[in-house]
JSON list of C-alpha atoms in Angstrom, two decimals:
[
{"chain": "H", "resi": 1, "resn": "MET", "atom": "CA", "xyz": [0.00, 0.00, 0.00]},
{"chain": "H", "resi": 2, "resn": "ALA", "atom": "CA", "xyz": [2.86, 2.39, 0.78]},
{"chain": "H", "resi": 3, "resn": "ASN", "atom": "CA", "xyz": [4.26, 1.77, -2.70]},
{"chain": "H", "resi": 4, "resn": "LEU", "atom": "CA", "xyz": [0.87, 2.52, -4.26]},
{"chain": "H", "resi": 5, "resn": "ASN", "atom": "CA", "xyz": [0.52, 5.77, -2.30]},
{"chain": "H", "resi": 6, "resn": "ARG", "atom": "CA", "xyz": [4.02, 6.82, -3.37]},
{"chain": "H", "resi": 7, "resn": "ARG", "atom": "CA", "xyz": [3.13, 6.14, -7.01]},
{"chain": "H", "resi": 8, "resn": "LEU", "atom": "CA", "xyz": [-0.27, 7.87, -6.76]},
{"chain": "H", "resi": 9, "resn": "ASP", "atom": "CA", "xyz": [1.40, 10.95, -5.27]},
{"chain": "H", "resi": 10, "resn": "GLN", "atom": "CA", "xyz": [3.49, 11.26, -8.44]},
{"chain": "H", "resi": 11, "resn": "ILE", "atom": "CA", "xyz": [0.49, 11.60, -10.77]},
{"chain": "H", "resi": 12, "resn": "ILE", "atom": "CA", "xyz": [-0.46, 15.22, -10.02]},
{"chain": "H", "resi": 13, "resn": "PRO", "atom": "CA", "xyz": [3.11, 16.56, -10.46]},
{"chain": "H", "resi": 14, "resn": "LYS", "atom": "CA", "xyz": [3.34, 14.68, -13.79]},
{"chain": "H", "resi": 15, "resn": "ILE", "atom": "CA", "xyz": [0.08, 16.17, -15.04]},
{"chain": "H", "resi": 16, "resn": "GLN", "atom": "CA", "xyz": [1.27, 19.65, -14.02]},
{"chain": "H", "resi": 17, "resn": "GLN", "atom": "CA", "xyz": [4.32, 19.41, -16.27]},
{"chain": "H", "resi": 18, "resn": "ASP", "atom": "CA", "xyz": [4.11, 21.28, -19.56]},
{"chain": "H", "resi": 19, "resn": "LYS", "atom": "CA", "xyz": [5.67, 18.35, -21.39]},
{"chain": "H", "resi": 20, "resn": "PHE", "atom": "CA", "xyz": [2.78, 16.15, -20.21]},
{"chain": "H", "resi": 21, "resn": "ILE", "atom": "CA", "xyz": [0.11, 18.34, -21.75]},
{"chain": "H", "resi": 22, "resn": "ASP", "atom": "CA", "xyz": [2.21, 19.14, -24.84]},
{"chain": "H", "resi": 23, "resn": "GLY", "atom": "CA", "xyz": [3.22, 15.52, -25.40]},
{"chain": "H", "resi": 24, "resn": "ARG", "atom": "CA", "xyz": [6.90, 16.43, -25.51]},
{"chain": "H", "resi": 25, "resn": "GLY", "atom": "CA", "xyz": [9.61, 14.01, -24.53]},
{"chain": "H", "resi": 26, "resn": "LEU", "atom": "CA", "xyz": [7.92, 11.00, -26.04]},
{"chain": "H", "resi": 27, "resn": "GLY", "atom": "CA", "xyz": [9.70, 10.96, -29.40]},
{"chain": "H", "resi": 28, "resn": "ASN", "atom": "CA", "xyz": [6.60, 12.36, -31.11]},
{"chain": "H", "resi": 29, "resn": "GLU", "atom": "CA", "xyz": [4.58, 9.40, -29.91]},
{"chain": "H", "resi": 30, "resn": "ILE", "atom": "CA", "xyz": [0.99, 9.79, -28.82]},
{"chain": "H", "resi": 31, "resn": "SER", "atom": "CA", "xyz": [0.53, 10.80, -25.19]},
{"chain": "H", "resi": 32, "resn": "PHE", "atom": "CA", "xyz": [-1.03, 7.60, -23.87]},
{"chain": "H", "resi": 33, "resn": "TYR", "atom": "CA", "xyz": [-0.08, 6.45, -20.39]},
{"chain": "H", "resi": 34, "resn": "VAL", "atom": "CA", "xyz": [-0.91, 3.44, -18.27]},
{"chain": "H", "resi": 35, "resn": "PHE", "atom": "CA", "xyz": [-1.10, 3.59, -14.50]},
{"chain": "H", "resi": 36, "resn": "ASP", "atom": "CA", "xyz": [-1.07, -0.06, -13.49]},
{"chain": "H", "resi": 37, "resn": "TYR", "atom": "CA", "xyz": [-1.84, -1.27, -9.99]},
{"chain": "H", "resi": 38, "resn": "GLU", "atom": "CA", "xyz": [-2.78, -4.38, -8.06]},
{"chain": "H", "resi": 39, "resn": "PRO", "atom": "CA", "xyz": [-6.49, -5.19, -8.55]},
{"chain": "H", "resi": 40, "resn": "ALA", "atom": "CA", "xyz": [-6.94, -5.42, -4.75]},
{"chain": "H", "resi": 41, "resn": "GLU", "atom": "CA", "xyz": [-6.12, -1.68, -4.61]},
{"chain": "H", "resi": 42, "resn": "GLU", "atom": "CA", "xyz": [-8.99, -0.72, -6.93]},
{"chain": "H", "resi": 43, "resn": "LEU", "atom": "CA", "xyz": [-10.97, 1.27, -4.35]},
{"chain": "H", "resi": 44, "resn": "VAL", "atom": "CA", "xyz": [-7.93, 3.31, -3.30]},
{"chain": "H", "resi": 45, "resn": "VAL", "atom": "CA", "xyz": [-7.22, 4.16, -6.93]},
{"chain": "H", "resi": 46, "resn": "ARG", "atom": "CA", "xyz": [-10.86, 5.11, -7.60]},
{"chain": "H", "resi": 47, "resn": "ASP", "atom": "CA", "xyz": [-10.79, 7.52, -4.65]},
{"chain": "H", "resi": 48, "resn": "TYR", "atom": "CA", "xyz": [-7.50, 9.00, -5.82]},
{"chain": "H", "resi": 49, "resn": "VAL", "atom": "CA", "xyz": [-8.88, 9.53, -9.34]},
{"chain": "H", "resi": 50, "resn": "LYS", "atom": "CA", "xyz": [-11.65, 11.65, -7.77]},
{"chain": "H", "resi": 51, "resn": "HIS", "atom": "CA", "xyz": [-8.99, 13.59, -5.84]},
{"chain": "H", "resi": 52, "resn": "ILE", "atom": "CA", "xyz": [-6.96, 14.26, -9.00]},
{"chain": "H", "resi": 53, "resn": "LYS", "atom": "CA", "xyz": [-10.03, 15.52, -10.87]},
{"chain": "H", "resi": 54, "resn": "LYS", "atom": "CA", "xyz": [-10.89, 17.90, -8.01]},
{"chain": "H", "resi": 55, "resn": "GLU", "atom": "CA", "xyz": [-7.31, 19.17, -8.05]},
{"chain": "H", "resi": 56, "resn": "PHE", "atom": "CA", "xyz": [-7.61, 20.30, -11.68]},
{"chain": "H", "resi": 57, "resn": "ASN", "atom": "CA", "xyz": [-11.26, 20.76, -12.62]},
{"chain": "H", "resi": 58, "resn": "TYR", "atom": "CA", "xyz": [-11.93, 24.25, -11.33]},
{"chain": "H", "resi": 59, "resn": "GLU", "atom": "CA", "xyz": [-12.61, 27.56, -13.03]},
{"chain": "H", "resi": 60, "resn": "GLY", "atom": "CA", "xyz": [-9.41, 28.98, -14.47]},
{"chain": "H", "resi": 61, "resn": "SER", "atom": "CA", "xyz": [-7.41, 25.73, -14.47]},
{"chain": "H", "resi": 62, "resn": "ASN", "atom": "CA", "xyz": [-5.44, 25.07, -17.64]},
{"chain": "H", "resi": 63, "resn": "ARG", "atom": "CA", "xyz": [-5.95, 21.33, -17.12]},
{"chain": "H", "resi": 64, "resn": "LYS", "atom": "CA", "xyz": [-9.45, 19.93, -17.57]},
{"chain": "H", "resi": 65, "resn": "ILE", "atom": "CA", "xyz": [-9.87, 16.22, -16.95]},
{"chain": "H", "resi": 66, "resn": "ILE", "atom": "CA", "xyz": [-12.75, 14.07, -18.16]},
{"chain": "H", "resi": 67, "resn": "GLU", "atom": "CA", "xyz": [-13.15, 10.52, -16.89]},
{"chain": "H", "resi": 68, "resn": "PHE", "atom": "CA", "xyz": [-14.64, 7.78, -19.00]},
{"chain": "H", "resi": 69, "resn": "ASP", "atom": "CA", "xyz": [-15.62, 4.77, -16.89]},
{"chain": "H", "resi": 70, "resn": "LEU", "atom": "CA", "xyz": [-15.95, 2.02, -19.49]},
{"chain": "H", "resi": 71, "resn": "TYR", "atom": "CA", "xyz": [-18.38, 0.06, -17.31]},
{"chain": "H", "resi": 72, "resn": "LYS", "atom": "CA", "xyz": [-20.73, 3.01, -16.85]},
{"chain": "H", "resi": 73, "resn": "MET", "atom": "CA", "xyz": [-20.49, 3.72, -20.56]},
{"chain": "H", "resi": 74, "resn": "MET", "atom": "CA", "xyz": [-21.42, 0.12, -21.38]},
{"chain": "H", "resi": 75, "resn": "LEU", "atom": "CA", "xyz": [-24.49, 0.32, -19.11]},
{"chain": "H", "resi": 76, "resn": "ASP", "atom": "CA", "xyz": [-25.54, 3.61, -20.73]},
{"chain": "H", "resi": 77, "resn": "ILE", "atom": "CA", "xyz": [-25.16, 2.08, -24.18]},
{"chain": "H", "resi": 78, "resn": "ALA", "atom": "CA", "xyz": [-27.25, -0.92, -23.09]},
{"chain": "H", "resi": 79, "resn": "LYS", "atom": "CA", "xyz": [-29.96, 1.44, -21.86]},
{"chain": "H", "resi": 80, "resn": "GLU", "atom": "CA", "xyz": [-29.87, 3.45, -25.10]},
{"chain": "H", "resi": 81, "resn": "ARG", "atom": "CA", "xyz": [-30.21, 0.24, -27.11]},
{"chain": "H", "resi": 82, "resn": "LYS", "atom": "CA", "xyz": [-33.15, -0.82, -24.90]},
{"chain": "H", "resi": 83, "resn": "VAL", "atom": "CA", "xyz": [-31.47, -4.07, -23.81]},
{"chain": "H", "resi": 84, "resn": "PHE", "atom": "CA", "xyz": [-30.46, -3.17, -20.26]},
{"chain": "H", "resi": 85, "resn": "ASP", "atom": "CA", "xyz": [-33.70, -4.42, -18.67]},
{"chain": "H", "resi": 86, "resn": "ARG", "atom": "CA", "xyz": [-33.37, -7.78, -20.45]},
{"chain": "H", "resi": 87, "resn": "ILE", "atom": "CA", "xyz": [-29.73, -8.51, -19.52]},
{"chain": "H", "resi": 88, "resn": "PHE", "atom": "CA", "xyz": [-30.35, -10.41, -16.28]},
{"chain": "H", "resi": 89, "resn": "ASP", "atom": "CA", "xyz": [-33.27, -12.35, -17.72]},
{"chain": "H", "resi": 90, "resn": "MET", "atom": "CA", "xyz": [-31.20, -13.30, -20.75]},
{"chain": "H", "resi": 91, "resn": "GLU", "atom": "CA", "xyz": [-28.36, -14.59, -18.59]},
{"chain": "H", "resi": 92, "resn": "GLU", "atom": "CA", "xyz": [-30.75, -16.61, -16.45]},
{"chain": "H", "resi": 93, "resn": "ARG", "atom": "CA", "xyz": [-32.70, -18.12, -19.37]},
{"chain": "H", "resi": 94, "resn": "GLN", "atom": "CA", "xyz": [-29.99, -18.52, -22.01]},
{"chain": "H", "resi": 95, "resn": "GLY", "atom": "CA", "xyz": [-26.74, -18.66, -20.04]},
{"chain": "H", "resi": 96, "resn": "LYS", "atom": "CA", "xyz": [-23.55, -16.68, -19.86]},
{"chain": "H", "resi": 97, "resn": "GLN", "atom": "CA", "xyz": [-22.40, -17.47, -23.40]},
{"chain": "H", "resi": 98, "resn": "ALA", "atom": "CA", "xyz": [-25.58, -16.04, -24.91]},
{"chain": "H", "resi": 99, "resn": "LEU", "atom": "CA", "xyz": [-25.26, -12.96, -22.71]},
{"chain": "H", "resi": 100, "resn": "PHE", "atom": "CA", "xyz": [-21.62, -12.51, -23.74]},
{"chain": "H", "resi": 101, "resn": "LYS", "atom": "CA", "xyz": [-22.53, -12.77, -27.42]},
{"chain": "H", "resi": 102, "resn": "ALA", "atom": "CA", "xyz": [-25.40, -10.30, -27.06]},
{"chain": "H", "resi": 103, "resn": "MET", "atom": "CA", "xyz": [-23.29, -7.80, -25.12]},
{"chain": "H", "resi": 104, "resn": "THR", "atom": "CA", "xyz": [-20.41, -7.88, -27.57]},
{"chain": "H", "resi": 105, "resn": "THR", "atom": "CA", "xyz": [-22.74, -6.99, -30.44]},
{"chain": "H", "resi": 106, "resn": "PHE", "atom": "CA", "xyz": [-23.11, -3.48, -29.05]},
{"chain": "H", "resi": 107, "resn": "ALA", "atom": "CA", "xyz": [-20.04, -3.15, -26.81]},
{"chain": "H", "resi": 108, "resn": "LYS", "atom": "CA", "xyz": [-17.76, -2.41, -29.75]},
{"chain": "H", "resi": 109, "resn": "PRO", "atom": "CA", "xyz": [-14.83, 0.01, -29.52]},
{"chain": "H", "resi": 110, "resn": "ASP", "atom": "CA", "xyz": [-16.25, 2.35, -32.18]},
{"chain": "H", "resi": 111, "resn": "ILE", "atom": "CA", "xyz": [-19.39, 2.96, -30.10]},
{"chain": "H", "resi": 112, "resn": "PHE", "atom": "CA", "xyz": [-17.26, 3.87, -27.07]},
{"chain": "H", "resi": 113, "resn": "LEU", "atom": "CA", "xyz": [-15.03, 6.07, -29.21]},
{"chain": "H", "resi": 114, "resn": "GLN", "atom": "CA", "xyz": [-18.02, 7.92, -30.63]},
{"chain": "H", "resi": 115, "resn": "LYS", "atom": "CA", "xyz": [-19.24, 8.65, -27.08]},
{"chain": "H", "resi": 116, "resn": "ILE", "atom": "CA", "xyz": [-15.78, 9.85, -26.06]},
{"chain": "H", "resi": 117, "resn": "GLN", "atom": "CA", "xyz": [-15.49, 12.07, -29.13]},
{"chain": "H", "resi": 118, "resn": "GLU", "atom": "CA", "xyz": [-18.91, 13.61, -28.43]},
{"chain": "H", "resi": 119, "resn": "GLN", "atom": "CA", "xyz": [-17.93, 14.60, -24.88]},
{"chain": "H", "resi": 120, "resn": "ILE", "atom": "CA", "xyz": [-14.25, 15.58, -25.15]},
{"chain": "H", "resi": 121, "resn": "ASN", "atom": "CA", "xyz": [-14.71, 19.16, -26.44]},
{"chain": "H", "resi": 122, "resn": "LYS", "atom": "CA", "xyz": [-13.61, 21.34, -23.47]},
{"chain": "H", "resi": 123, "resn": "TYR", "atom": "CA", "xyz": [-11.26, 18.84, -21.84]},
{"chain": "H", "resi": 124, "resn": "ASN", "atom": "CA", "xyz": [-7.55, 18.41, -22.48]},
{"chain": "H", "resi": 125, "resn": "ILE", "atom": "CA", "xyz": [-6.83, 15.26, -20.43]},
{"chain": "H", "resi": 126, "resn": "VAL", "atom": "CA", "xyz": [-8.69, 11.93, -20.58]},
{"chain": "H", "resi": 127, "resn": "PHE", "atom": "CA", "xyz": [-8.87, 9.32, -17.82]},
{"chain": "H", "resi": 128, "resn": "ILE", "atom": "CA", "xyz": [-10.05, 5.83, -18.75]},
{"chain": "H", "resi": 129, "resn": "THR", "atom": "CA", "xyz": [-11.32, 3.82, -15.77]},
{"chain": "H", "resi": 130, "resn": "GLY", "atom": "CA", "xyz": [-13.59, 0.82, -15.22]},
{"chain": "H", "resi": 131, "resn": "VAL", "atom": "CA", "xyz": [-11.31, -1.47, -17.25]},
{"chain": "H", "resi": 132, "resn": "GLY", "atom": "CA", "xyz": [-11.64, -4.41, -14.87]},
{"chain": "H", "resi": 133, "resn": "LYS", "atom": "CA", "xyz": [-15.38, -3.96, -14.39]},
{"chain": "H", "resi": 134, "resn": "VAL", "atom": "CA", "xyz": [-16.13, -4.17, -18.10]},
{"chain": "H", "resi": 135, "resn": "TYR", "atom": "CA", "xyz": [-14.00, -7.25, -18.85]},
{"chain": "H", "resi": 136, "resn": "PRO", "atom": "CA", "xyz": [-14.55, -9.46, -20.90]},
{"chain": "H", "resi": 137, "resn": "PHE", "atom": "CA", "xyz": [-17.07, -7.43, -22.93]},
{"chain": "H", "resi": 138, "resn": "VAL", "atom": "CA", "xyz": [-14.64, -4.63, -23.69]},
{"chain": "H", "resi": 139, "resn": "ARG", "atom": "CA", "xyz": [-10.88, -5.12, -23.93]},
{"chain": "H", "resi": 140, "resn": "SER", "atom": "CA", "xyz": [-8.61, -2.23, -23.00]},
{"chain": "H", "resi": 141, "resn": "HIS", "atom": "CA", "xyz": [-6.18, -2.77, -25.87]},
{"chain": "H", "resi": 142, "resn": "ASN", "atom": "CA", "xyz": [-9.05, -2.43, -28.36]},
{"chain": "H", "resi": 143, "resn": "ILE", "atom": "CA", "xyz": [-10.03, 0.90, -26.85]},
{"chain": "H", "resi": 144, "resn": "LEU", "atom": "CA", "xyz": [-6.43, 2.16, -26.78]},
{"chain": "H", "resi": 145, "resn": "ASN", "atom": "CA", "xyz": [-5.68, 1.04, -30.33]},
{"chain": "H", "resi": 146, "resn": "ASN", "atom": "CA", "xyz": [-8.74, 2.82, -31.66]},
{"chain": "H", "resi": 147, "resn": "LEU", "atom": "CA", "xyz": [-8.58, 5.84, -29.37]},
{"chain": "H", "resi": 148, "resn": "GLN", "atom": "CA", "xyz": [-5.43, 7.13, -31.03]},
{"chain": "H", "resi": 149, "resn": "GLU", "atom": "CA", "xyz": [-7.51, 7.91, -34.13]},
{"chain": "H", "resi": 150, "resn": "ILE", "atom": "CA", "xyz": [-9.58, 10.53, -32.29]},
{"chain": "H", "resi": 151, "resn": "LEU", "atom": "CA", "xyz": [-7.25, 11.68, -29.49]},
{"chain": "H", "resi": 152, "resn": "ASP", "atom": "CA", "xyz": [-3.82, 11.93, -31.03]},
{"chain": "H", "resi": 153, "resn": "LYS", "atom": "CA", "xyz": [-3.05, 15.27, -29.32]},
{"chain": "H", "resi": 154, "resn": "THR", "atom": "CA", "xyz": [-4.84, 14.70, -25.99]},
{"chain": "H", "resi": 155, "resn": "PRO", "atom": "CA", "xyz": [-3.03, 12.97, -23.12]},
{"chain": "H", "resi": 156, "resn": "VAL", "atom": "CA", "xyz": [-4.81, 9.81, -22.00]},
{"chain": "H", "resi": 157, "resn": "ILE", "atom": "CA", "xyz": [-4.24, 7.95, -18.74]},
{"chain": "H", "resi": 158, "resn": "ILE", "atom": "CA", "xyz": [-5.74, 4.50, -18.44]},
{"chain": "H", "resi": 159, "resn": "PHE", "atom": "CA", "xyz": [-6.01, 3.22, -14.88]},
{"chain": "H", "resi": 160, "resn": "PHE", "atom": "CA", "xyz": [-5.30, -0.47, -15.29]},
{"chain": "H", "resi": 161, "resn": "PRO", "atom": "CA", "xyz": [-5.93, -3.13, -12.62]},
{"chain": "H", "resi": 162, "resn": "GLY", "atom": "CA", "xyz": [-3.10, -5.44, -13.54]},
{"chain": "H", "resi": 163, "resn": "LYS", "atom": "CA", "xyz": [0.37, -5.20, -15.01]},
{"chain": "H", "resi": 164, "resn": "TYR", "atom": "CA", "xyz": [1.83, -3.19, -17.86]},
{"chain": "H", "resi": 165, "resn": "ASP", "atom": "CA", "xyz": [5.47, -3.78, -18.68]},
{"chain": "H", "resi": 166, "resn": "GLY", "atom": "CA", "xyz": [5.68, -1.28, -21.53]},
{"chain": "H", "resi": 167, "resn": "HIS", "atom": "CA", "xyz": [4.85, -3.96, -24.08]},
{"chain": "H", "resi": 168, "resn": "SER", "atom": "CA", "xyz": [1.78, -5.88, -22.99]},
{"chain": "H", "resi": 169, "resn": "LEU", "atom": "CA", "xyz": [-1.22, -5.47, -20.75]},
{"chain": "H", "resi": 170, "resn": "GLN", "atom": "CA", "xyz": [-2.05, -8.22, -18.27]},
{"chain": "H", "resi": 171, "resn": "LEU", "atom": "CA", "xyz": [-5.48, -7.62, -16.73]},
{"chain": "H", "resi": 172, "resn": "PHE", "atom": "CA", "xyz": [-5.65, -8.66, -13.07]},
{"chain": "H", "resi": 173, "resn": "GLY", "atom": "CA", "xyz": [-2.10, -9.96, -13.54]},
{"chain": "H", "resi": 174, "resn": "LYS", "atom": "CA", "xyz": [-3.62, -13.04, -15.22]},
{"chain": "H", "resi": 175, "resn": "PHE", "atom": "CA", "xyz": [-5.23, -12.31, -18.60]},
{"chain": "H", "resi": 176, "resn": "LYS", "atom": "CA", "xyz": [-2.78, -11.21, -21.23]},
{"chain": "H", "resi": 177, "resn": "ASP", "atom": "CA", "xyz": [-4.28, -8.76, -23.68]},
{"chain": "H", "resi": 178, "resn": "ASP", "atom": "CA", "xyz": [-2.83, -8.28, -27.12]},
{"chain": "H", "resi": 179, "resn": "ASN", "atom": "CA", "xyz": [0.41, -6.35, -27.12]},
{"chain": "H", "resi": 180, "resn": "TYR", "atom": "CA", "xyz": [0.11, -2.62, -26.87]},
{"chain": "H", "resi": 181, "resn": "TYR", "atom": "CA", "xyz": [3.36, -0.77, -27.51]},
{"chain": "H", "resi": 182, "resn": "ARG", "atom": "CA", "xyz": [2.18, 2.80, -27.91]},
{"chain": "H", "resi": 183, "resn": "ALA", "atom": "CA", "xyz": [1.51, 3.64, -24.26]},
{"chain": "H", "resi": 184, "resn": "PHE", "atom": "CA", "xyz": [4.03, 4.62, -21.62]},
{"chain": "H", "resi": 185, "resn": "ARG", "atom": "CA", "xyz": [3.98, 3.76, -17.95]},
{"chain": "H", "resi": 186, "resn": "LEU", "atom": "CA", "xyz": [2.86, 6.91, -16.16]},
{"chain": "H", "resi": 187, "resn": "VAL", "atom": "CA", "xyz": [4.76, 6.15, -12.96]},
{"chain": "H", "resi": 188, "resn": "ASP", "atom": "CA", "xyz": [7.33, 3.40, -12.43]}
]
């Protein structure tokens, strides 16, 4: 826990740096960062994300953070598509495989990206959360790979319950996602 707190305390100073917001120092790469952590520390990280947003989202701040919780987004999409009320019944009657298939028909990266693009206008930093809660319906590497098309100049921090070694994402320290080489570890 002490190590997590030390790492969390480094996030705000990083965001305050001009090179963070300008994307400098990354060899002209996109400004995508991963803050990985032990899944058991999820609630501490969630609280700290709220703290970070309060630190920057005030009138006159030159840093405006928007958080996209993938799980909440998925539920909103299900409600918009009028399938939310049928989810539990479907799982009970048809089983988990049928539910998974039904959910993945509308939980596609392009739908999430469209929602992000619609809401990003006055913000200059994006937080992606809810990665563990939305698994296996939405995979973080799919979001990251597609997000670069719409947010190539906006810094993105994905809060990832698992391990990121700079080359691959390992959700919960167990499930290896496809390789993702374009993100940097936010804090070592």
